[in-house]
Coordinates of C-alpha atoms in Angstrom, one line a residue:
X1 CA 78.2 74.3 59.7
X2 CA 74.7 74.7 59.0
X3 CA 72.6 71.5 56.9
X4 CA 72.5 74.1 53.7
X5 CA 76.5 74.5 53.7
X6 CA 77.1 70.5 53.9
X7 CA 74.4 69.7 51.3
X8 CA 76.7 71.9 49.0
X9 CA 80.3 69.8 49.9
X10 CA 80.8 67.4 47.2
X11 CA 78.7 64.4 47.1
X12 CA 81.3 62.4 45.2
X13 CA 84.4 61.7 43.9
X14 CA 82.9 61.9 40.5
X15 CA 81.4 65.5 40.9
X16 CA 84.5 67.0 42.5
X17 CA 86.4 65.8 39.6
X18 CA 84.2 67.7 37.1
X19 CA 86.0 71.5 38.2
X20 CA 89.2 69.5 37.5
X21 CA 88.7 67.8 34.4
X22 CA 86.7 71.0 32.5
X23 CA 89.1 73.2 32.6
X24 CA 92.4 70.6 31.8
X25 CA 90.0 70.2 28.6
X26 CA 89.4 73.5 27.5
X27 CA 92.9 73.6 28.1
X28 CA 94.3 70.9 25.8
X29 CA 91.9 71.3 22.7
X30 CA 92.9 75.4 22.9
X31 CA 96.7 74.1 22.4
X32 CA 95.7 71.3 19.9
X33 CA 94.2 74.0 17.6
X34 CA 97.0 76.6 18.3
X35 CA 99.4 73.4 17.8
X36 CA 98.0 70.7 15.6
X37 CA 99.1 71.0 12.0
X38 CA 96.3 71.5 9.0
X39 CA 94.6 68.4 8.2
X40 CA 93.3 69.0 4.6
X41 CA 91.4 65.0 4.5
X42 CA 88.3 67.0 5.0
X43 CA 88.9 69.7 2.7
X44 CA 89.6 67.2 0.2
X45 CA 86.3 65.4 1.1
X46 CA 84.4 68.3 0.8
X47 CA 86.0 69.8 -2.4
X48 CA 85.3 66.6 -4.1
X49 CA 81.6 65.7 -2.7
X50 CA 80.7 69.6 -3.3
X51 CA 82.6 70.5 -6.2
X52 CA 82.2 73.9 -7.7
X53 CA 81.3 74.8 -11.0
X54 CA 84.2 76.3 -13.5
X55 CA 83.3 79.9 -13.9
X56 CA 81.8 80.1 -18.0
X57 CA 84.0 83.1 -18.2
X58 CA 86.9 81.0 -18.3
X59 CA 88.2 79.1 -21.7
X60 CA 91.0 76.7 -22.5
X61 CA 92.6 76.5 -25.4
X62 CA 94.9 73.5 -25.4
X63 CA 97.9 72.7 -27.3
X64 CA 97.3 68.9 -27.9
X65 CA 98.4 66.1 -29.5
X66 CA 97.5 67.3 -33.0
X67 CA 98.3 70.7 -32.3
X68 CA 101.8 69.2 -31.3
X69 CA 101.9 66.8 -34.7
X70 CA 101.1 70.0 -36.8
X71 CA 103.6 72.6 -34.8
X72 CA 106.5 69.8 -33.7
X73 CA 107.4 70.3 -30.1
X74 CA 106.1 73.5 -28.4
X75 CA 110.0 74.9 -28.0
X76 CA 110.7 74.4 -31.2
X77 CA 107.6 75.7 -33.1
X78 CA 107.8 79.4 -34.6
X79 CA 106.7 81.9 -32.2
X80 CA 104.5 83.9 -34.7
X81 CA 101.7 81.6 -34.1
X82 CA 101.0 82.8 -30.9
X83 CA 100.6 86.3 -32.8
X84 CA 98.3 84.3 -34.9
X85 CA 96.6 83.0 -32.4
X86 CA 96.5 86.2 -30.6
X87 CA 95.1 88.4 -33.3
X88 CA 92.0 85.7 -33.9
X89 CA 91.4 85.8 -30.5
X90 CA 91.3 89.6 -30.2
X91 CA 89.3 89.4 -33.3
X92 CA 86.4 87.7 -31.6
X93 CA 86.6 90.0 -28.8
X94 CA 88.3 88.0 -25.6
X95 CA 88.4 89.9 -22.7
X96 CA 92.3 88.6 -21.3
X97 CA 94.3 86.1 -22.7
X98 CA 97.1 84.6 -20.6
X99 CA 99.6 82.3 -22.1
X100 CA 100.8 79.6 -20.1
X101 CA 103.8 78.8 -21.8
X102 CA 107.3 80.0 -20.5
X103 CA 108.6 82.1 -23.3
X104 CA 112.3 82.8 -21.5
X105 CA 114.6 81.3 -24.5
X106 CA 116.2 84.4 -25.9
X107 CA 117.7 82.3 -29.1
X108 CA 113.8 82.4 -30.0
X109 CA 113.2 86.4 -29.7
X110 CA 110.6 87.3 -32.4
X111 CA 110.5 91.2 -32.9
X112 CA 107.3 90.6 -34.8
X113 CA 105.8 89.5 -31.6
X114 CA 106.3 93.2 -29.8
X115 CA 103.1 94.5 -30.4
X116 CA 101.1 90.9 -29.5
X117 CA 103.0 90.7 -26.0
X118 CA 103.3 94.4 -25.2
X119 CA 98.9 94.5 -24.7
X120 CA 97.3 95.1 -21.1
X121 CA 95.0 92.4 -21.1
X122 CA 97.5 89.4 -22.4
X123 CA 99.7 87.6 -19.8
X124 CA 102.9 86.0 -20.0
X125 CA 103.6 83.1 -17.8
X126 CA 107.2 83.0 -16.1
X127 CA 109.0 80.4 -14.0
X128 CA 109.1 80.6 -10.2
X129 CA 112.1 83.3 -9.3
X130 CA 112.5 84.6 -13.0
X131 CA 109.3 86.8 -12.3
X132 CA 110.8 89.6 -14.6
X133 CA 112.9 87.2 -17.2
X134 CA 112.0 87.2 -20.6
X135 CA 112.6 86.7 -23.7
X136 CA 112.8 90.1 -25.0
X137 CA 112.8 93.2 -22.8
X138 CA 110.6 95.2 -25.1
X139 CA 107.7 92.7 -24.4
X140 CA 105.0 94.9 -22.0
X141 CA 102.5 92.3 -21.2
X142 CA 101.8 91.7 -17.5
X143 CA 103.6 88.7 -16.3
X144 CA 102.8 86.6 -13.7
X145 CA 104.4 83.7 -11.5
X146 CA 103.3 80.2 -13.2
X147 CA 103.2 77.9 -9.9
X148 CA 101.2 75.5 -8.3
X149 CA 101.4 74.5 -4.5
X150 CA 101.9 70.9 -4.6
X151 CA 102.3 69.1 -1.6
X152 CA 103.9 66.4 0.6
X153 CA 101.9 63.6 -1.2
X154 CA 102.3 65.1 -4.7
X155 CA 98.5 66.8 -5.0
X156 CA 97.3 70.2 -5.4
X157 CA 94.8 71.5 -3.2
X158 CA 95.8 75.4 -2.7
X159 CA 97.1 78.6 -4.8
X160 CA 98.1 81.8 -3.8
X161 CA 97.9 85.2 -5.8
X162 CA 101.6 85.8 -5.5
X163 CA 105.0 84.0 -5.0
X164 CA 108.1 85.0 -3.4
X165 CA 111.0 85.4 -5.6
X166 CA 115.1 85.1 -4.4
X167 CA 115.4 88.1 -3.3
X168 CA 112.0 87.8 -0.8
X169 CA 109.4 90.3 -3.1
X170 CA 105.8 89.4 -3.5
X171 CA 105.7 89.0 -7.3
X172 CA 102.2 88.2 -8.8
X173 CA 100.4 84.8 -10.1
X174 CA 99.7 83.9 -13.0
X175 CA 96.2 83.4 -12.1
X176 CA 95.7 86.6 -10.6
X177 CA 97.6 88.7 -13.2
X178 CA 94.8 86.9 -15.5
X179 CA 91.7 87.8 -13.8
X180 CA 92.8 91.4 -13.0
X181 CA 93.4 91.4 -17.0
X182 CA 89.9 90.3 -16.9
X183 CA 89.2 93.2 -14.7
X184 CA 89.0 91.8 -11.4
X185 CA 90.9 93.2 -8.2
X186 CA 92.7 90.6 -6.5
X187 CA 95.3 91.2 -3.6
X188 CA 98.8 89.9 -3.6
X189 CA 99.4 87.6 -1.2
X190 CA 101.3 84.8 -0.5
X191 CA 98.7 83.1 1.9
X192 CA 97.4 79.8 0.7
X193 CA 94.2 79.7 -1.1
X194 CA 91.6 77.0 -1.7
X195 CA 91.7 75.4 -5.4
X196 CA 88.4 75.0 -5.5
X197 CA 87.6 71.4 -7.4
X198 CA 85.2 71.4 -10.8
X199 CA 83.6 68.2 -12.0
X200 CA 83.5 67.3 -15.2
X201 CA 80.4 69.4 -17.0
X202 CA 79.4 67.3 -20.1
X203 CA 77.2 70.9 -20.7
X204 CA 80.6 73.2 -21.3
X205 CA 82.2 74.1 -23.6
X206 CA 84.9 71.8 -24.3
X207 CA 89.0 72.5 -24.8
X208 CA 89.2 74.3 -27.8
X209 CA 92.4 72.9 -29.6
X210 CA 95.5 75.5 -30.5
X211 CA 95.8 74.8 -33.8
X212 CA 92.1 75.6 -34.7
X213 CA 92.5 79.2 -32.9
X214 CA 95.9 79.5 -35.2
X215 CA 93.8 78.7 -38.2
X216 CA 90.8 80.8 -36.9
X217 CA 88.3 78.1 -37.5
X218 CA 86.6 78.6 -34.3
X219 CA 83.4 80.7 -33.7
X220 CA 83.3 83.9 -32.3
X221 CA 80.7 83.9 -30.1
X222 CA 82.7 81.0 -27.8
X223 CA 85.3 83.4 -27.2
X224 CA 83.8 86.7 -27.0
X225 CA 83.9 88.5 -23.9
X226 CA 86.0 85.4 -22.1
X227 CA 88.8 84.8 -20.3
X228 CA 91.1 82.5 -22.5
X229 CA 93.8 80.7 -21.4
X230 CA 96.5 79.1 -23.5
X231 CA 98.0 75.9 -22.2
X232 CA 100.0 72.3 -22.8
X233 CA 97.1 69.7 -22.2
X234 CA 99.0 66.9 -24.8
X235 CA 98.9 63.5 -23.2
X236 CA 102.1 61.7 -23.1
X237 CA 104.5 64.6 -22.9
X238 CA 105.6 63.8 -19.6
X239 CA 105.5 67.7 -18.2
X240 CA 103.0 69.8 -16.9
X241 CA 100.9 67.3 -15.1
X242 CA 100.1 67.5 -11.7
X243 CA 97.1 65.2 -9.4
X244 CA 94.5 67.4 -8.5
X245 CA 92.3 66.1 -4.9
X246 CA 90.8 63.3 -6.6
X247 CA 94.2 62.0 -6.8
X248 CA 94.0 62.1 -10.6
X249 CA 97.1 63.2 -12.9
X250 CA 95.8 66.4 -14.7
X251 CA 97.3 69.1 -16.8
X252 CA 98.7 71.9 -15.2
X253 CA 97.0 74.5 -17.4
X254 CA 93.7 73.2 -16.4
X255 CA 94.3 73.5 -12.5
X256 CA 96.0 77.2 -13.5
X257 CA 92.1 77.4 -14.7
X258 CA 90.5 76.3 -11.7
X259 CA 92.5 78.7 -9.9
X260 CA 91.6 81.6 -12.1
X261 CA 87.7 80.2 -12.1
X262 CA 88.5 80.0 -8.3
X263 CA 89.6 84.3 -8.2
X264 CA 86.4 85.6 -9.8
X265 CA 84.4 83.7 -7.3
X266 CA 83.7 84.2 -4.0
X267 CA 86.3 83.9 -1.8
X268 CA 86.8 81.3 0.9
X269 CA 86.8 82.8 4.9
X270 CA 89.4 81.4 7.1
X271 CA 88.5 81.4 10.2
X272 CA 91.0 83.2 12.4
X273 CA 93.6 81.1 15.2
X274 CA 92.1 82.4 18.1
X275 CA 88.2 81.5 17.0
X276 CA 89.2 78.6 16.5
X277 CA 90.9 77.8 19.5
X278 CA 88.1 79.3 21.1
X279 CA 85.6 77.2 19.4
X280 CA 87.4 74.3 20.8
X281 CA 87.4 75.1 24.2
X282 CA 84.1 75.2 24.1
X283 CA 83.4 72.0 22.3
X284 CA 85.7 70.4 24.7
X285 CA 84.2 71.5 27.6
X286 CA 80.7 70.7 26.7
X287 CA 81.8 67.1 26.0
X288 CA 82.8 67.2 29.5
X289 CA 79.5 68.7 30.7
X290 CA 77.7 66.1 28.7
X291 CA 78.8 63.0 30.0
X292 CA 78.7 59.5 28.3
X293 CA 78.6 59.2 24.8
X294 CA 77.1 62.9 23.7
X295 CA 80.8 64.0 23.3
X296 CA 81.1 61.6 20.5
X297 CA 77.6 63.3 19.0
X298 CA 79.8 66.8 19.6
X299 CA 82.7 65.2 17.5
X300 CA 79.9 64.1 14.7
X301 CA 78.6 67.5 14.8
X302 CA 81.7 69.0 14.2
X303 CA 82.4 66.9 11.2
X304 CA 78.4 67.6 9.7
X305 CA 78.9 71.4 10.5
X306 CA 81.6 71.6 7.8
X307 CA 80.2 70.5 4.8
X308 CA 76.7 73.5 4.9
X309 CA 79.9 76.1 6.1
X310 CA 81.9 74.9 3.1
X311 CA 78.8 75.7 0.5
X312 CA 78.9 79.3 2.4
X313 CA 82.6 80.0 1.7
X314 CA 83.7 79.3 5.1
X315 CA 86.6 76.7 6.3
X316 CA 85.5 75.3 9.1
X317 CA 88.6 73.6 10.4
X318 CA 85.9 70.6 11.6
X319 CA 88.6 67.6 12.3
X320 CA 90.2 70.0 14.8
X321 CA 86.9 70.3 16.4
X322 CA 86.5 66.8 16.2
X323 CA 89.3 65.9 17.8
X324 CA 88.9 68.5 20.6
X325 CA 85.2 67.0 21.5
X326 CA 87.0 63.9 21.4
X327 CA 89.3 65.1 23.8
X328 CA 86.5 66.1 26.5
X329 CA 85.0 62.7 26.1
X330 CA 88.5 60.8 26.7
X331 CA 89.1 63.0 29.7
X332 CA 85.1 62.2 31.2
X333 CA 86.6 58.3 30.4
X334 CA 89.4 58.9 32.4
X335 CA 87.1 60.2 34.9
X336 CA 85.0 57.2 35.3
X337 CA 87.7 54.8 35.6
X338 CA 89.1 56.7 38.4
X339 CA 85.6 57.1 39.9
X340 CA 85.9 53.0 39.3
X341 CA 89.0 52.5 41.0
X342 CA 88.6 55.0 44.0
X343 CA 84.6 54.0 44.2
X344 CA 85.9 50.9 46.7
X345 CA 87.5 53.6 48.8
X346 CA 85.0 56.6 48.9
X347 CA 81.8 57.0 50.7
X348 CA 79.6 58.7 47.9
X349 CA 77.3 60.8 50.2
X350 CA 80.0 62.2 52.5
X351 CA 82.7 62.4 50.0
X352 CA 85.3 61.1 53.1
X353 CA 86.6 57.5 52.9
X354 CA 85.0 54.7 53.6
X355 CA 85.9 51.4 56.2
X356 CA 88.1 49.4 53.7
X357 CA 90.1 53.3 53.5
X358 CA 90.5 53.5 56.8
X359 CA 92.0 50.0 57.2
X360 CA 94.6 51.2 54.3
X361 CA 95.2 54.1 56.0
X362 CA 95.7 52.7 59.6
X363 CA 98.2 50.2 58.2
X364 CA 100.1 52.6 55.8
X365 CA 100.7 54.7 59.2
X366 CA 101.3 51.8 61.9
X367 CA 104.8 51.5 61.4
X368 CA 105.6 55.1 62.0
X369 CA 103.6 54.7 65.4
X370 CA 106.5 55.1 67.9
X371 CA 107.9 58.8 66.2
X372 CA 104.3 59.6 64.9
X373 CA 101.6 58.9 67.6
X374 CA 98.4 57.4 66.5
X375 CA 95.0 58.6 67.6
X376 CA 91.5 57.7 67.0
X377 CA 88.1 59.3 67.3
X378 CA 85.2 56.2 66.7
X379 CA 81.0 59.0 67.1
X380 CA 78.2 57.3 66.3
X381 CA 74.7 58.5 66.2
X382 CA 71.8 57.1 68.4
X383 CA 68.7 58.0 67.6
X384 CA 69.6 57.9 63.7
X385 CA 67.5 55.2 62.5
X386 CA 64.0 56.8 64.0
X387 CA 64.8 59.8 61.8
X388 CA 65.4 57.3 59.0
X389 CA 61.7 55.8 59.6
X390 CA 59.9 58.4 60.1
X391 CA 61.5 61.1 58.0
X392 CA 63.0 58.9 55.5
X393 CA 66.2 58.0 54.2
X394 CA 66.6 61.5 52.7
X395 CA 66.0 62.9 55.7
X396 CA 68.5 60.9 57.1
X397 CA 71.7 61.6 54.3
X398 CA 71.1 65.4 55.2
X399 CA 71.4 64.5 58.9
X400 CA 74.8 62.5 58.3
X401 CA 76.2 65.8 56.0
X402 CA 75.4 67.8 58.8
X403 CA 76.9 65.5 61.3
X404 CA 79.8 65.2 59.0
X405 CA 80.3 68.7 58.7
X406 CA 80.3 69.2 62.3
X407 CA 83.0 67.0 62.7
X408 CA 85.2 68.1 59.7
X409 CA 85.5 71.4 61.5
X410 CA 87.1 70.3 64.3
X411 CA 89.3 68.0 63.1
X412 CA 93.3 69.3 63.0
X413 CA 95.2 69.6 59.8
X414 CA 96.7 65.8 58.4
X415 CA 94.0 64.5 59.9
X416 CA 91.9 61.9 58.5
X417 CA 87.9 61.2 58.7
X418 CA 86.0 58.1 57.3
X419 CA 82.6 57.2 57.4
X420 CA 82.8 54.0 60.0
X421 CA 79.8 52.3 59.4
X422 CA 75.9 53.7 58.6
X423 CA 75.7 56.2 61.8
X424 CA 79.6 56.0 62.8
X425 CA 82.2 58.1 61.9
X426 CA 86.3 57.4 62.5
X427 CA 88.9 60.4 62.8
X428 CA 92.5 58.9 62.3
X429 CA 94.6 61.5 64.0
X430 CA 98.2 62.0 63.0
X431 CA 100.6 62.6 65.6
X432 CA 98.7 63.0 68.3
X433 CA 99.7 63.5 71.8
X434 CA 97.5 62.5 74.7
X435 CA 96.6 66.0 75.2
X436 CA 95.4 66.3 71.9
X437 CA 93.4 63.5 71.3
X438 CA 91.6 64.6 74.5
X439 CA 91.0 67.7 72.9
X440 CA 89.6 67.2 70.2
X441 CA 87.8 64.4 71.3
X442 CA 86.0 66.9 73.9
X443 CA 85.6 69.6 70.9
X444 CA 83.9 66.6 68.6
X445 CA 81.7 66.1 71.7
X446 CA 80.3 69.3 72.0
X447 CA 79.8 70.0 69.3
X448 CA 77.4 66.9 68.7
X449 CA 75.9 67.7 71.9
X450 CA 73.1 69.9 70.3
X451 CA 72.3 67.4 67.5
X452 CA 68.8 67.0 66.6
X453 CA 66.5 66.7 63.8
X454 CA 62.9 68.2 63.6
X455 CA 61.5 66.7 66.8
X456 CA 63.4 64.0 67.3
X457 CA 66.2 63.8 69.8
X458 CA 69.6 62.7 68.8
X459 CA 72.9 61.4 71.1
X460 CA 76.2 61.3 69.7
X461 CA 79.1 59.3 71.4
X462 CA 82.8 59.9 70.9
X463 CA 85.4 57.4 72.2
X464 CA 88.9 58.1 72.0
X465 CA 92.2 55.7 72.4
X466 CA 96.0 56.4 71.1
X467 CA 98.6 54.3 70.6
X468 CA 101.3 53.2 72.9
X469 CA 102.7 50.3 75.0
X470 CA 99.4 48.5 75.5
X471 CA 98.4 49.1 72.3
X472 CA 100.2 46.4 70.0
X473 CA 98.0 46.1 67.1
X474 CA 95.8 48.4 64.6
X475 CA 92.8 46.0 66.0
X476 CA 94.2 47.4 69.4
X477 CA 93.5 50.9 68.8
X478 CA 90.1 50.0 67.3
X479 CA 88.9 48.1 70.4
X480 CA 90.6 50.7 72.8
X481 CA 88.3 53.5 70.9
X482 CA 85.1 51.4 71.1
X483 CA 85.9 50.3 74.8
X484 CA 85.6 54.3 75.4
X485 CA 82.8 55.5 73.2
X486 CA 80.6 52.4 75.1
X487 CA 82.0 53.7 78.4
X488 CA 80.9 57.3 77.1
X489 CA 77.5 56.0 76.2
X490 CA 76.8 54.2 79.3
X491 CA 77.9 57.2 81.0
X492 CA 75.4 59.6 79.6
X493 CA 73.2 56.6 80.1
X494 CA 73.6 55.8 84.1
X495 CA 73.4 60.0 84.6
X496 CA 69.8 59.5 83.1

């Protein structure tokens, strides 16, 4: 082995650890984002920091309180008044009108309203699964599904464009039958959709109320060319509120607005499974590469990354990313504290164990002596510390990796090498006859015999000793195998 192929054996524990604990990283965030659940804390974060603004197209009228003291309750009120409100409505010129009030009580079929709910550009709302039920058949308005997505903890953060009814068919939204009254082309589908959030705009136009669109005192010009949508926003009726990701209780006509405001804008990108399990890995990996504390900067990053993505229409699943750069930094932590623990143990330049190792490892094996003979190889280096003085200490690590690596190739499989003391090496052989602690004694030996650095000559001794009935102790062995390296050395010595 020549000096270049031992500078590139590991150095440490720590750095032969790093091919391990990459990949096992890349590894476990790629399953947490094929595996981990959608967190939506941070799309409700950024929905409510960067809220959206309520597309002007869209208009509410509202059926409240003194629309409700004027008309009684909305199922008992005469059904001509939404032809009234209807006609003023097509009077000043809206572009779609979509009632969101189930009409699905036959006992209060109005033939008069025919030609009101047969046009193209008003729409009927309908319960979830009664897609196709209403009131009267001869009533040709679009209809479409009037549902929300509420979830486990009671708020509304998503849409979708269409609902499944009982027998499994896509049937349309109410939303989107609205904006493609309006003229808009909007897929069915029944994937989740961001409800985008709108603040409060003291600049809009406010809810116009239902009975003032009944009695046509409204002005033309708020209406003309919009989308109007007809809805229950009465406080204290005890239906039709749901919380929106504020956590406050609004009507549900109002978020059947923001989804409607959320169709004619842009839509959000989703970013697909396999980017972002890809995405992941990476972050994950480079937390390892990192070191320290900059995977923790990788999880922050993450997090920051979301909100400019967001403003661009894109979902950056950022908590997922978070949690994956957390996972590199946790696995580099897990690193160093076995680094820690095995540091004690491990000679850091030669990567082999050190003299407290080889004491462990002596003992572990001493009772097995008599069925599993012991053997021990003790080389040191003479000459070592001149290279050290006049070459320096550099000089004199790449001298020990080569000496190292001479001895690691002669060594037998099971066996053991440690780094003795500062020029001294120990090879623990596992049952070894005498034969074969000979042997590869004699190997070590030659091939140390050639040693040298630069101009400066080198001697390497090897002593050898195995266990048996003289031998009653580990210190035993040890003694045995420096009685015969000194008798080696003073050898070599006495031959001149």
């Amino acid at each position: 082995m020549t000096p270049q192929e031992t500078n590139e054996m590991p150095r440490s524990a720590e750095r032969s650890l790093a091919a391990i604990t990459a990949p096992v990283a890349a590894l476990l965030a790629a399953l947490l984002a094929l595996l981990m659940p959608a967190n939506p804390r941070l799309g409700d974060a950024l929905n409510r920091a960067l809220p959206s603004e309520t597309d002007r197209r869209v208009v509410l009228v509202g059926i409240d309180d003194a629309s409700l003291r004027d008309y009684g309750r909305v199922g008992t009120w005469p059904r001509e008044l939404y032809g009234q409100a209807l006609g003023t409505l097509e009077q000043a010129g809206a572009t779609a009108v979509g009632i969101d009030v189930l009409l699905t009580d036959p006992s209060q079929n109005d033939e008069r309203l025919k030609d009101a709910f047969s046009r193209a550009n008003v729409v009927l709302a309908t319960a979830p699964g009664e897609s196709t039920l209403l009131a009267s058949p001869e009533w040709r308005s679009p209809t479409g599904v009037s549902a929300l997505n509420v979830s486990g903890d009671g708020i509304v953060r998503t849409f979708q464009t269409a609902y499944p009814d009982a027998a499994g068919t896509l049937q349309p939204s109410f939303a989107r039958q609205l904006a493609v009254a309006a003229g808009k082309s909007v897929d069915l589908s029944d994937q989740p959709r961001v409800l985008r959030y709108a603040a409060p705009d003291r600049d809009r136009l406010p809810v116009i109320p239902f009975r003032d669109v009944v009695n046509g005192n409204v002005r033309y010009g708020d209406i003309q060319g919009k989308i109007v949508l007809i809805g229950l926003t009465a406080s204290g009726t005890g239906v039709g509120g749901v919380r929106d990701v504020t956590g406050q209780t609004v009507p549900g006509t109002e978020l059947q607005l923001r989804a409607v405001s959320s169709l004619l804008s842009a839509p959000f990108t989703t970013l697909p499974t396999w980017l972002i399990a890809l995405l992941s890995a990476v972050i994950a990996v480079a937390a390892v590469l990192a070191r320290g504390l900059w995977g923790f900067a990788l999880a922050m990053a993450a997090l920051l990354a979301a909100a400019p993505l967001w403003l661009g229409n894109i979902l950056l699943p950022g908590v997922t990313l978070s949690l994956a750069a957390i996972i590199g930094t946790a696995l580099v932590a897990a690193e160093r504290w076995w680094n820690l623990r095995t540091l004690a143990l491990r000679d850091p330049l030669t990567g082999f164990g050190n003299r407290v190792a080889f004491t462990r490892a002596l003992e572990q094996r001493w009772a097995t002596r008599q069925t599993r003979p012991l053997g021990l190889l003790l080389v040191d280096l003479s000459g070592f510390r001149k290279v050290n003085e006049v070459y320096g200490s550099h000089a004199g690590d790449e001298l020990l990796r080569d000496l190292s690596g001479r001895i690691m190739q002669q060594k037998r499989r099971g066996d053991l090498i440690f780094r003795w003391g500062p020029d001294e090496f120990a090879v623990l052989l596992d049952q070894a006859s005498a034969h074969e602690t000979a042997d590869v004694a004699r190997r070590v030996q030659e091939s140390l015999e050639r040693i040298s650095y630069r101009d400066l000559p080198l001697r390497a001794s090897v002593g050898a000793a195995r266990t048996g009935e003289d031998i009653q102790t580990p210190v035993d062995l040890v003694e045995a195998a420096s009685r015969s390296r000194y008798r080696v050395k003073y050898q070599r010595e006495q031959r001149g």
